[in-house]
mmCIF file of C-alpha atoms in Angstrom:
data_model
loop_
_atom_site.group_PDB
_atom_site.id
_atom_site.type_symbol
_atom_site.label_atom_id
_atom_site.label_comp_id
_atom_site.label_asym_id
_atom_site.label_seq_id
_atom_site.Cartn_x
_atom_site.Cartn_y
_atom_site.Cartn_z
ATOM 1 C CA UNK A 596 6.343 15.474 -8.019
ATOM 2 C CA UNK A 597 3.306 17.640 -8.507
ATOM 3 C CA UNK A 598 1.443 16.995 -11.743
ATOM 4 C CA UNK A 599 0.032 20.437 -12.445
ATOM 5 C CA UNK A 600 -2.212 19.176 -15.228
ATOM 6 C CA UNK A 601 -3.826 16.610 -12.954
ATOM 7 C CA UNK A 602 -3.532 18.410 -9.593
ATOM 8 C CA UNK A 603 -1.892 15.447 -7.872
ATOM 9 C CA UNK A 604 1.393 14.398 -6.284
ATOM 10 C CA UNK A 605 3.033 11.366 -7.901
ATOM 11 C CA UNK A 606 5.874 9.412 -6.340
ATOM 12 C CA UNK A 607 7.261 5.931 -5.841
ATOM 13 C CA UNK A 608 7.536 4.090 -2.544
ATOM 14 C CA UNK A 609 11.087 3.890 -1.233
ATOM 15 C CA UNK A 610 10.414 0.445 0.263
ATOM 16 C CA UNK A 611 12.068 -0.866 -2.915
ATOM 17 C CA UNK A 612 15.457 0.109 -1.428
ATOM 18 C CA UNK A 613 16.860 -2.279 1.239
ATOM 19 C CA UNK A 614 17.789 -0.644 4.535
ATOM 20 C CA UNK A 615 16.451 -0.771 8.080
ATOM 21 C CA UNK A 616 18.499 1.864 9.946
ATOM 22 C CA UNK A 617 17.954 5.582 9.484
ATOM 23 C CA UNK A 618 21.520 5.874 8.157
ATOM 24 C CA UNK A 619 20.738 3.292 5.453
ATOM 25 C CA UNK A 620 17.406 4.931 4.620
ATOM 26 C CA UNK A 621 18.988 8.352 4.146
ATOM 27 C CA UNK A 622 21.800 6.863 2.053
ATOM 28 C CA UNK A 623 19.206 5.337 -0.294
ATOM 29 C CA UNK A 624 17.476 8.681 -0.702
ATOM 30 C CA UNK A 625 20.810 10.356 -1.407
ATOM 31 C CA UNK A 626 21.799 7.674 -3.931
ATOM 32 C CA UNK A 627 18.577 6.797 -5.731
ATOM 33 C CA UNK A 628 15.774 9.279 -5.076
ATOM 34 C CA UNK A 629 17.816 12.320 -6.032
ATOM 35 C CA UNK A 630 18.732 10.598 -9.299
ATOM 36 C CA UNK A 631 15.064 9.774 -9.976
ATOM 37 C CA UNK A 632 14.227 13.458 -9.480
ATOM 38 C CA UNK A 633 16.958 14.475 -11.939
ATOM 39 C CA UNK A 634 15.991 11.900 -14.576
ATOM 40 C CA UNK A 635 12.310 12.872 -14.333
ATOM 41 C CA UNK A 636 13.326 16.484 -14.963
ATOM 42 C CA UNK A 637 11.190 17.885 -12.168
ATOM 43 C CA UNK A 638 12.294 20.786 -10.000
ATOM 44 C CA UNK A 639 10.652 19.403 -6.861
ATOM 45 C CA UNK A 640 10.040 15.732 -6.143
ATOM 46 C CA UNK A 641 7.763 14.270 -3.487
ATOM 47 C CA UNK A 642 9.157 11.339 -1.532
ATOM 48 C CA UNK A 643 7.124 8.229 -0.730
ATOM 49 C CA UNK A 644 9.120 7.492 2.386
ATOM 50 C CA UNK A 645 9.384 4.036 3.944
ATOM 51 C CA UNK A 646 10.713 4.108 7.505
ATOM 52 C CA UNK A 647 11.194 0.893 9.483
ATOM 53 C CA UNK A 648 10.560 0.621 13.182
ATOM 54 C CA UNK A 649 14.279 0.919 13.889
ATOM 55 C CA UNK A 650 14.729 3.863 11.511
ATOM 56 C CA UNK A 651 11.764 5.730 13.017
ATOM 57 C CA UNK A 652 13.505 5.711 16.400
ATOM 58 C CA UNK A 653 16.800 6.807 14.878
ATOM 59 C CA UNK A 654 15.230 9.698 13.005
ATOM 60 C CA UNK A 655 13.729 11.067 16.222
ATOM 61 C CA UNK A 656 17.075 11.134 18.038
ATOM 62 C CA UNK A 657 18.893 14.422 18.605
ATOM 63 C CA UNK A 658 18.852 16.758 15.602
ATOM 64 C CA UNK A 659 18.317 14.011 12.986
ATOM 65 C CA UNK A 660 14.791 15.121 12.029
ATOM 66 C CA UNK A 661 15.715 18.790 11.747
ATOM 67 C CA UNK A 662 18.814 17.871 9.756
ATOM 68 C CA UNK A 663 16.727 15.692 7.429
ATOM 69 C CA UNK A 664 14.195 18.466 6.871
ATOM 70 C CA UNK A 665 17.030 20.796 5.878
ATOM 71 C CA UNK A 666 18.472 18.127 3.565
ATOM 72 C CA UNK A 667 15.100 17.726 1.847
ATOM 73 C CA UNK A 668 14.863 21.471 1.227
ATOM 74 C CA UNK A 669 18.438 21.634 -0.086
ATOM 75 C CA UNK A 670 17.707 18.814 -2.548
ATOM 76 C CA UNK A 671 14.284 20.054 -3.706
ATOM 77 C CA UNK A 672 12.502 17.102 -2.132
ATOM 78 C CA UNK A 673 9.431 16.979 0.098
ATOM 79 C CA UNK A 674 7.649 14.213 2.015
ATOM 80 C CA UNK A 675 3.884 13.855 1.806
ATOM 81 C CA UNK A 676 3.367 10.148 2.334
ATOM 82 C CA UNK A 677 4.961 7.410 4.448
ATOM 83 C CA UNK A 678 4.722 3.639 4.136
ATOM 84 C CA UNK A 679 4.140 2.380 7.670
ATOM 85 C CA UNK A 680 3.063 -1.169 6.819
ATOM 86 C CA UNK A 681 6.314 -3.219 7.004
ATOM 87 C CA UNK A 682 7.875 -2.626 10.422
ATOM 88 C CA UNK A 683 10.959 -4.833 10.229
ATOM 89 C CA UNK A 684 13.400 -6.097 7.610
ATOM 90 C CA UNK A 685 11.663 -6.029 4.220
ATOM 91 C CA UNK A 686 14.415 -7.391 1.975
ATOM 92 C CA UNK A 687 17.003 -10.166 1.612
ATOM 93 C CA UNK A 688 15.433 -12.532 4.141
ATOM 94 C CA UNK A 689 12.160 -14.380 4.672
ATOM 95 C CA UNK A 690 9.347 -11.872 5.222
ATOM 96 C CA UNK A 691 6.145 -13.800 4.361
ATOM 97 C CA UNK A 692 3.444 -13.325 7.060
ATOM 98 C CA UNK A 693 5.920 -11.494 9.335
ATOM 99 C CA UNK A 694 5.149 -8.367 7.300
ATOM 100 C CA UNK A 695 2.093 -8.003 9.581
ATOM 101 C CA UNK A 696 4.180 -8.035 12.769
ATOM 102 C CA UNK A 697 3.739 -6.210 15.037
ATOM 103 C CA UNK A 698 0.024 -6.025 14.265
ATOM 104 C CA UNK A 699 -2.648 -3.632 15.494
ATOM 105 C CA UNK A 700 -3.261 -5.768 18.564
ATOM 106 C CA UNK A 701 0.159 -4.717 19.879
ATOM 107 C CA UNK A 702 1.237 -1.563 21.652
ATOM 108 C CA UNK A 703 4.322 -1.295 19.434
ATOM 109 C CA UNK A 704 2.264 -0.974 16.226
ATOM 110 C CA UNK A 705 0.463 1.978 17.809
ATOM 111 C CA UNK A 706 3.700 3.495 19.116
ATOM 112 C CA UNK A 707 5.401 3.027 15.720
ATOM 113 C CA UNK A 708 2.502 4.712 13.931
ATOM 114 C CA UNK A 709 2.614 7.650 16.337
ATOM 115 C CA UNK A 710 6.347 8.033 15.670
ATOM 116 C CA UNK A 711 5.726 8.085 11.924
ATOM 117 C CA UNK A 712 3.022 10.722 12.250
ATOM 118 C CA UNK A 713 5.248 12.822 14.497
ATOM 119 C CA UNK A 714 7.857 12.684 11.733
ATOM 120 C CA UNK A 715 5.357 13.464 8.969
ATOM 121 C CA UNK A 716 3.857 16.340 10.966
ATOM 122 C CA UNK A 717 7.306 17.955 10.976
ATOM 123 C CA UNK A 718 8.182 17.263 7.335
ATOM 124 C CA UNK A 719 4.846 17.841 5.572
ATOM 125 C CA UNK A 720 4.778 21.139 3.640
ATOM 126 C CA UNK A 721 2.144 23.658 4.673
ATOM 127 C CA UNK A 722 -1.160 23.411 2.851
ATOM 128 C CA UNK A 723 -0.882 19.672 2.144
ATOM 129 C CA UNK A 724 -2.470 16.658 3.794
ATOM 130 C CA UNK A 725 -0.297 13.648 4.582
ATOM 131 C CA UNK A 726 -0.847 9.927 5.009
ATOM 132 C CA UNK A 727 0.799 6.907 6.605
ATOM 133 C CA UNK A 728 -0.179 3.495 5.242
ATOM 134 C CA UNK A 729 -0.609 0.554 7.583
ATOM 135 C CA UNK A 730 -1.568 -3.098 7.811
ATOM 136 C CA UNK A 731 -5.159 -4.432 7.616
ATOM 137 C CA UNK A 732 -5.208 -5.016 11.418
ATOM 138 C CA UNK A 733 -3.390 -8.383 11.269
ATOM 139 C CA UNK A 734 -2.865 -11.627 9.358
ATOM 140 C CA UNK A 735 -6.083 -13.640 9.366
ATOM 141 C CA UNK A 736 -4.464 -17.082 9.544
ATOM 142 C CA UNK A 737 -2.950 -16.269 12.943
ATOM 143 C CA UNK A 738 -6.451 -16.676 14.392
ATOM 144 C CA UNK A 739 -8.124 -20.051 14.842
ATOM 145 C CA UNK A 740 -11.804 -19.174 14.517
ATOM 146 C CA UNK A 741 -14.350 -16.422 13.958
ATOM 147 C CA UNK A 742 -14.506 -15.567 17.665
ATOM 148 C CA UNK A 743 -10.776 -14.915 17.856
ATOM 149 C CA UNK A 744 -10.967 -12.893 14.633
ATOM 150 C CA UNK A 745 -13.768 -10.779 16.098
ATOM 151 C CA UNK A 746 -11.749 -10.198 19.259
ATOM 152 C CA UNK A 747 -8.773 -9.146 17.140
ATOM 153 C CA UNK A 748 -10.916 -6.695 15.184
ATOM 154 C CA UNK A 749 -12.208 -5.170 18.408
ATOM 155 C CA UNK A 750 -8.724 -4.808 19.905
ATOM 156 C CA UNK A 751 -7.423 -3.317 16.674
ATOM 157 C CA UNK A 752 -10.267 -0.792 16.625
ATOM 158 C CA UNK A 753 -9.374 0.341 20.145
ATOM 159 C CA UNK A 754 -5.796 1.004 19.072
ATOM 160 C CA UNK A 755 -6.900 2.785 15.912
ATOM 161 C CA UNK A 756 -9.291 4.932 17.952
ATOM 162 C CA UNK A 757 -6.333 5.933 20.127
ATOM 163 C CA UNK A 758 -4.428 6.944 17.011
ATOM 164 C CA UNK A 759 -7.380 8.936 15.631
ATOM 165 C CA UNK A 760 -7.449 10.927 18.876
ATOM 166 C CA UNK A 761 -3.685 11.467 18.606
ATOM 167 C CA UNK A 762 -4.037 12.777 15.028
ATOM 168 C CA UNK A 763 -6.871 15.086 16.083
ATOM 169 C CA UNK A 764 -4.657 16.518 18.816
ATOM 170 C CA UNK A 765 -1.766 16.944 16.371
ATOM 171 C CA UNK A 766 -4.019 18.909 14.056
ATOM 172 C CA UNK A 767 -5.098 21.140 16.923
ATOM 173 C CA UNK A 768 -1.423 21.973 17.466
ATOM 174 C CA UNK A 769 -0.073 22.197 13.907
ATOM 175 C CA UNK A 770 -3.131 22.686 11.709
ATOM 176 C CA UNK A 771 -2.010 19.800 9.507
ATOM 177 C CA UNK A 772 -4.457 17.116 8.391
ATOM 178 C CA UNK A 773 -2.869 13.675 8.713
ATOM 179 C CA UNK A 774 -4.539 10.355 7.986
ATOM 180 C CA UNK A 775 -3.898 6.681 8.581
ATOM 181 C CA UNK A 776 -4.347 4.810 5.288
ATOM 182 C CA UNK A 777 -5.372 1.242 6.100
ATOM 183 C CA UNK A 778 -4.394 -1.187 3.364
ATOM 184 C CA UNK A 779 -6.600 -4.233 2.694
ATOM 185 C CA UNK A 780 -4.561 -7.062 1.240
ATOM 186 C CA UNK A 781 -4.831 -10.794 0.528
ATOM 187 C CA UNK A 782 -5.100 -12.815 3.761
ATOM 188 C CA UNK A 783 -5.190 -9.720 5.913
ATOM 189 C CA UNK A 784 -8.014 -9.567 8.445
ATOM 190 C CA UNK A 785 -9.302 -6.961 6.013
ATOM 191 C CA UNK A 786 -8.881 -8.468 2.557
ATOM 192 C CA UNK A 787 -11.606 -7.029 0.349
ATOM 193 C CA UNK A 788 -13.257 -3.678 -0.085
ATOM 194 C CA UNK A 789 -16.451 -5.061 1.419
ATOM 195 C CA UNK A 790 -14.599 -6.340 4.501
ATOM 196 C CA UNK A 791 -12.941 -2.964 4.981
ATOM 197 C CA UNK A 792 -16.240 -1.092 4.773
ATOM 198 C CA UNK A 793 -17.864 -3.478 7.233
ATOM 199 C CA UNK A 794 -14.978 -3.099 9.668
ATOM 200 C CA UNK A 795 -14.988 0.673 9.329
ATOM 201 C CA UNK A 796 -18.714 0.920 10.020
ATOM 202 C CA UNK A 797 -19.054 -1.759 12.699
ATOM 203 C CA UNK A 798 -15.777 -1.417 14.617
ATOM 204 C CA UNK A 799 -13.776 1.730 13.844
ATOM 205 C CA UNK A 800 -16.568 4.301 13.800
ATOM 206 C CA UNK A 801 -18.397 3.318 17.010
ATOM 207 C CA UNK A 802 -15.185 2.696 18.959
ATOM 208 C CA UNK A 803 -13.416 5.859 17.840
ATOM 209 C CA UNK A 804 -16.476 8.109 18.126
ATOM 210 C CA UNK A 805 -17.007 7.029 21.720
ATOM 211 C CA UNK A 806 -13.330 7.485 22.597
ATOM 212 C CA UNK A 807 -12.986 10.906 20.972
ATOM 213 C CA UNK A 808 -16.262 12.215 22.369
ATOM 214 C CA UNK A 809 -15.257 11.131 25.864
ATOM 215 C CA UNK A 810 -11.780 12.680 25.662
ATOM 216 C CA UNK A 811 -12.656 15.938 23.869
ATOM 217 C CA UNK A 812 -16.289 16.689 24.637
ATOM 218 C CA UNK A 813 -17.144 16.733 20.932
ATOM 219 C CA UNK A 814 -20.618 15.622 19.903
ATOM 220 C CA UNK A 815 -21.034 12.265 18.201
ATOM 221 C CA UNK A 816 -21.383 13.895 14.780
ATOM 222 C CA UNK A 817 -18.308 16.064 15.363
ATOM 223 C CA UNK A 818 -16.324 13.044 16.525
ATOM 224 C CA UNK A 819 -17.436 11.104 13.457
ATOM 225 C CA UNK A 820 -16.081 13.866 11.238
ATOM 226 C CA UNK A 821 -12.746 13.573 13.054
ATOM 227 C CA UNK A 822 -12.621 9.819 12.472
ATOM 228 C CA UNK A 823 -13.482 10.124 8.782
ATOM 229 C CA UNK A 824 -10.749 12.722 8.318
ATOM 230 C CA UNK A 825 -8.008 10.777 10.075
ATOM 231 C CA UNK A 826 -8.808 7.129 9.269
ATOM 232 C CA UNK A 827 -8.882 6.413 5.543
ATOM 233 C CA UNK A 828 -8.112 3.611 3.098
ATOM 234 C CA UNK A 829 -5.021 2.951 1.012
ATOM 235 C CA UNK A 830 -6.412 1.756 -2.320
ATOM 236 C CA UNK A 831 -3.762 -0.697 -3.516
ATOM 237 C CA UNK A 832 -4.807 -1.602 -7.045
ATOM 238 C CA UNK A 833 -2.890 -4.899 -7.062
ATOM 239 C CA UNK A 834 -4.706 -6.131 -3.962
ATOM 240 C CA UNK A 835 -8.147 -5.372 -5.346
ATOM 241 C CA UNK A 836 -7.230 -6.930 -8.685
ATOM 242 C CA UNK A 837 -5.913 -10.163 -7.136
ATOM 243 C CA UNK A 838 -9.358 -10.760 -5.637
ATOM 244 C CA UNK A 839 -11.080 -10.052 -8.979
ATOM 245 C CA UNK A 840 -12.889 -7.045 -7.505
ATOM 246 C CA UNK A 841 -14.611 -4.643 -9.874
ATOM 247 C CA UNK A 842 -12.630 -1.406 -9.566
ATOM 248 C CA UNK A 843 -15.456 1.024 -10.304
ATOM 249 C CA UNK A 844 -17.822 -0.772 -7.931
ATOM 250 C CA UNK A 845 -15.217 -0.885 -5.165
ATOM 251 C CA UNK A 846 -14.541 2.847 -5.414
ATOM 252 C CA UNK A 847 -18.237 3.662 -5.639
ATOM 253 C CA UNK A 848 -18.966 1.597 -2.531
ATOM 254 C CA UNK A 849 -16.324 3.525 -0.585
ATOM 255 C CA UNK A 850 -17.889 6.784 -1.730
ATOM 256 C CA UNK A 851 -21.396 5.680 -0.748
ATOM 257 C CA UNK A 852 -20.137 4.858 2.750
ATOM 258 C CA UNK A 853 -18.312 8.208 2.959
ATOM 259 C CA UNK A 854 -14.910 6.557 3.414
ATOM 260 C CA UNK A 855 -12.057 8.659 2.094
ATOM 261 C CA UNK A 856 -9.207 7.276 -0.002
ATOM 262 C CA UNK A 857 -5.925 8.527 1.419
ATOM 263 C CA UNK A 858 -3.844 7.379 -1.527
ATOM 264 C CA UNK A 859 -3.885 5.224 -4.611
ATOM 265 C CA UNK A 860 -1.072 2.694 -4.463
ATOM 266 C CA UNK A 861 -0.401 2.048 -8.136
ATOM 267 C CA UNK A 862 0.637 -1.587 -8.469
ATOM 268 C CA UNK A 863 0.041 -4.559 -10.753
ATOM 269 C CA UNK A 864 -0.448 -8.237 -9.920
ATOM 270 C CA UNK A 865 0.630 -11.216 -12.011
ATOM 271 C CA UNK A 866 -1.933 -13.488 -13.619
ATOM 272 C CA UNK A 867 -2.706 -16.023 -16.284
ATOM 273 C CA UNK A 868 -5.421 -14.132 -18.100
ATOM 274 C CA UNK A 869 -8.568 -16.077 -19.106
ATOM 275 C CA UNK A 870 -7.959 -19.801 -19.648
ATOM 276 C CA UNK A 871 -9.884 -22.519 -21.469
ATOM 277 C CA UNK A 872 -9.589 -26.191 -22.430
ATOM 278 C CA UNK A 873 -7.014 -25.413 -25.108
ATOM 279 C CA UNK A 874 -4.682 -23.542 -22.727
ATOM 280 C CA UNK A 875 -1.285 -25.083 -22.021
ATOM 281 C CA UNK A 876 -1.633 -25.421 -18.243
ATOM 282 C CA UNK A 877 1.743 -27.147 -17.871
ATOM 283 C CA UNK A 878 3.611 -24.334 -19.613
ATOM 284 C CA UNK A 879 1.740 -21.697 -17.643
ATOM 285 C CA UNK A 880 2.516 -23.474 -14.376
ATOM 286 C CA UNK A 881 6.205 -23.642 -15.313
ATOM 287 C CA UNK A 882 6.296 -19.926 -16.058
ATOM 288 C CA UNK A 883 4.530 -19.106 -12.789
ATOM 289 C CA UNK A 884 7.001 -21.249 -10.859
ATOM 290 C CA UNK A 885 9.766 -18.740 -11.644
ATOM 291 C CA UNK A 886 7.870 -16.273 -9.415
ATOM 292 C CA UNK A 887 7.455 -18.694 -6.491
ATOM 293 C CA UNK A 888 10.226 -17.288 -4.282
ATOM 294 C CA UNK A 889 10.943 -17.541 -0.525
ATOM 295 C CA UNK A 890 10.891 -13.910 0.633
ATOM 296 C CA UNK A 891 7.339 -12.588 0.230
ATOM 297 C CA UNK A 892 3.848 -14.049 0.400
ATOM 298 C CA UNK A 893 2.296 -14.315 -3.046
ATOM 299 C CA UNK A 894 -1.242 -15.354 -2.247
ATOM 300 C CA UNK A 895 -3.156 -16.708 -5.232
ATOM 301 C CA UNK A 896 -6.826 -16.543 -6.157
ATOM 302 C CA UNK A 897 -8.315 -18.916 -8.727
ATOM 303 C CA UNK A 898 -11.618 -18.214 -10.436
ATOM 304 C CA UNK A 899 -13.677 -21.095 -11.794
ATOM 305 C CA UNK A 900 -15.930 -21.048 -14.850
ATOM 306 C CA UNK A 901 -18.913 -20.046 -12.680
ATOM 307 C CA UNK A 902 -17.085 -17.097 -11.108
ATOM 308 C CA UNK A 903 -16.379 -18.857 -7.798
ATOM 309 C CA UNK A 904 -13.106 -17.960 -6.071
ATOM 310 C CA UNK A 905 -10.633 -20.255 -4.302
ATOM 311 C CA UNK A 906 -7.908 -18.574 -2.241
ATOM 312 C CA UNK A 907 -4.448 -19.963 -1.492
ATOM 313 C CA UNK A 908 -2.031 -18.745 1.190
ATOM 314 C CA UNK A 909 0.898 -18.633 -1.260
ATOM 315 C CA UNK A 910 1.720 -19.282 -4.896
ATOM 316 C CA UNK A 911 3.282 -22.714 -4.257
ATOM 317 C CA UNK A 912 0.104 -24.384 -2.927
ATOM 318 C CA UNK A 913 -1.894 -22.950 -5.820
ATOM 319 C CA UNK A 914 0.576 -24.285 -8.402
ATOM 320 C CA UNK A 915 0.510 -27.742 -6.792
ATOM 321 C CA UNK A 916 -3.108 -28.191 -7.939
ATOM 322 C CA UNK A 917 -3.092 -25.849 -10.931
ATOM 323 C CA UNK A 918 -2.972 -28.455 -13.692
ATOM 324 C CA UNK A 919 -5.468 -30.732 -11.977
ATOM 325 C CA UNK A 920 -8.006 -27.997 -11.204
ATOM 326 C CA UNK A 921 -7.621 -26.072 -14.474
ATOM 327 C CA UNK A 922 -9.056 -22.751 -13.246
ATOM 328 C CA UNK A 923 -10.687 -20.281 -15.612
ATOM 329 C CA UNK A 924 -8.139 -17.707 -14.448
ATOM 330 C CA UNK A 925 -5.575 -17.235 -11.684
ATOM 331 C CA UNK A 926 -4.015 -14.132 -10.198
ATOM 332 C CA UNK A 927 -1.246 -13.913 -7.623
ATOM 333 C CA UNK A 928 -0.117 -11.228 -5.206
ATOM 334 C CA UNK A 929 3.203 -10.607 -6.908
ATOM 335 C CA UNK A 930 3.837 -6.949 -7.703
ATOM 336 C CA UNK A 931 5.243 -6.726 -11.224
ATOM 337 C CA UNK A 932 6.408 -3.619 -13.125
ATOM 338 C CA UNK A 933 3.339 -1.562 -13.975
ATOM 339 C CA UNK A 934 4.557 -0.776 -17.491
ATOM 340 C CA UNK A 935 4.449 -4.485 -18.448
ATOM 341 C CA UNK A 936 1.142 -5.844 -19.722
ATOM 342 C CA UNK A 937 2.519 -9.245 -20.739
ATOM 343 C CA UNK A 938 5.381 -11.503 -19.680
ATOM 344 C CA UNK A 939 5.741 -14.525 -21.964
ATOM 345 C CA UNK A 940 2.303 -16.218 -21.747
ATOM 346 C CA UNK A 941 1.483 -14.492 -18.450
ATOM 347 C CA UNK A 942 -0.264 -11.144 -18.054
ATOM 348 C CA UNK A 943 -0.358 -8.390 -15.450
ATOM 349 C CA UNK A 944 -3.418 -6.646 -14.040
ATOM 350 C CA UNK A 945 -2.327 -3.400 -15.664
ATOM 351 C CA UNK A 946 -5.886 -2.888 -16.945
ATOM 352 C CA UNK A 947 -7.056 -2.515 -13.336
ATOM 353 C CA UNK A 948 -4.623 0.393 -12.926
ATOM 354 C CA UNK A 949 -5.989 2.020 -16.064
ATOM 355 C CA UNK A 950 -9.550 1.565 -14.758
ATOM 356 C CA UNK A 951 -8.568 3.093 -11.418
ATOM 357 C CA UNK A 952 -6.829 6.071 -12.997
ATOM 358 C CA UNK A 953 -9.742 6.626 -15.379
ATOM 359 C CA UNK A 954 -12.181 6.641 -12.450
ATOM 360 C CA UNK A 955 -9.862 8.969 -10.528
ATOM 361 C CA UNK A 956 -9.439 11.318 -13.464
ATOM 362 C CA UNK A 957 -13.199 11.685 -13.794
ATOM 363 C CA UNK A 958 -13.558 12.165 -10.041
ATOM 364 C CA UNK A 959 -10.263 12.992 -8.263
ATOM 365 C CA UNK A 960 -10.778 11.518 -4.789
ATOM 366 C CA UNK A 961 -7.205 11.864 -3.500
ATOM 367 C CA UNK A 962 -4.184 13.976 -4.442
ATOM 368 C CA UNK A 963 -1.757 11.183 -3.560
ATOM 369 C CA UNK A 964 -0.551 8.713 -6.211
ATOM 370 C CA UNK A 965 2.212 6.292 -5.267
ATOM 371 C CA UNK A 966 3.787 3.589 -7.413
ATOM 372 C CA UNK A 967 4.680 0.529 -5.335
ATOM 373 C CA UNK A 968 6.607 -2.255 -7.035
ATOM 374 C CA UNK A 969 8.716 -3.535 -4.147
ATOM 375 C CA UNK A 970 9.684 -6.885 -5.700
ATOM 376 C CA UNK A 971 12.507 -5.784 -8.022
ATOM 377 C CA UNK A 972 15.026 -7.869 -6.082
ATOM 378 C CA UNK A 973 13.041 -11.117 -6.376
ATOM 379 C CA UNK A 974 11.839 -10.835 -9.973
ATOM 380 C CA UNK A 975 13.141 -13.449 -12.431
ATOM 381 C CA UNK A 976 16.664 -12.450 -13.434
ATOM 382 C CA UNK A 977 15.715 -11.434 -16.969
ATOM 383 C CA UNK A 978 13.202 -8.889 -15.594
ATOM 384 C CA UNK A 979 15.703 -7.170 -13.276
ATOM 385 C CA UNK A 980 17.112 -3.920 -14.642
ATOM 386 C CA UNK A 981 18.664 -0.712 -13.330
ATOM 387 C CA UNK A 982 16.429 0.391 -10.453
ATOM 388 C CA UNK A 983 16.462 4.133 -11.182
ATOM 389 C CA UNK A 984 15.613 3.660 -14.861
ATOM 390 C CA UNK A 985 12.863 1.200 -13.919
ATOM 391 C CA UNK A 986 11.305 3.603 -11.401
ATOM 392 C CA UNK A 987 11.403 6.450 -13.899
ATOM 393 C CA UNK A 988 9.824 4.232 -16.545
ATOM 394 C CA UNK A 989 6.985 3.405 -14.134
ATOM 395 C CA UNK A 990 6.408 7.042 -13.208
ATOM 396 C CA UNK A 991 6.438 8.087 -16.852
ATOM 397 C CA UNK A 992 3.956 5.313 -17.678
ATOM 398 C CA UNK A 993 1.541 6.760 -15.109
ATOM 399 C CA UNK A 994 1.935 10.269 -16.533
ATOM 400 C CA UNK A 995 1.462 9.075 -20.110
ATOM 401 C CA UNK A 996 -1.574 7.001 -19.112
ATOM 402 C CA UNK A 997 -3.216 9.932 -17.336
ATOM 403 C CA UNK A 998 -2.539 12.198 -20.306
ATOM 404 C CA UNK A 999 -4.210 9.843 -22.783
ATOM 405 C CA UNK A 1000 -7.255 8.924 -20.704
#
């Protein structure tokens, strides 16, 4: 929905609804998203569309895309953003590191992304820009050493350069500005803001500028402008908070390097809050264990009293040494409802969302705001509530927060 007061589009990501076929995806929109629109009392509602690899093929068959565009118009819905990170099944079975597959080293990740942009190019209303989020190249623990990581970065940059050229050509045809929103996340090849900036400057820019200049005849500076328009970052607040990154500094660094933010993914991580010698580490560990589930990766980062960080591949390994190590604070990559600041003795990183929105309100750097709490189905039972009411509560929390800042 368009927030007139704040000149931004706010939505939620439909990856919270299980479904891998296009038929299932459409059924979820018909069942849940239309009800969210009605409960929010908005005439038009923007959809944060998640389309799997299988669904993307189904939507491009026959008249499906044209039929869907008509359905959107009939139901006062519009699509301005697509989640193109998870390719395969994202619910009800083990996902873990498979969320990165296929990665940007593969032809299918490139083909999938092109399908999503073809879809978005058709659905995006005139006068708006549109983004597709994607993985941070690959999962870093699939690579044995720095040399193999460097090779992966180079291969990924070649594929991304191909996509940048594709998006440039789409714009020449339709006039629509579309951007790939790369999403740094824990244990991705690109995990931190600093790693993303380094990759953008040292791999994406030189590779894509050369490719685009060669194919189009544009000058290096003109090609650079094309890359900066079409390759952006998805600023997932949870991911930056898990790594204890300073929000204002992270956003300022992106600005200084002229990297555009395609969207803010509004999400909260789970944490312990500051700990000390009097903290009940056993109780805290027991409460955290209720979030150690088998579907998603919940990487953990522990900060010691000197500010040093220790990273764990999942919550389980971090909890195994939690009482012995007694960190000064721990955060885990578990998306929790953004309207909750506390859960028993645990806390969320809701303050990082507030900091992000405050920075954005003072300097609006993207018109796309998307709430992404995809873990409703794996939350502890007492935290699971009606999905539509929960989504509406999250959206209203964002609106209320923006209004009071």
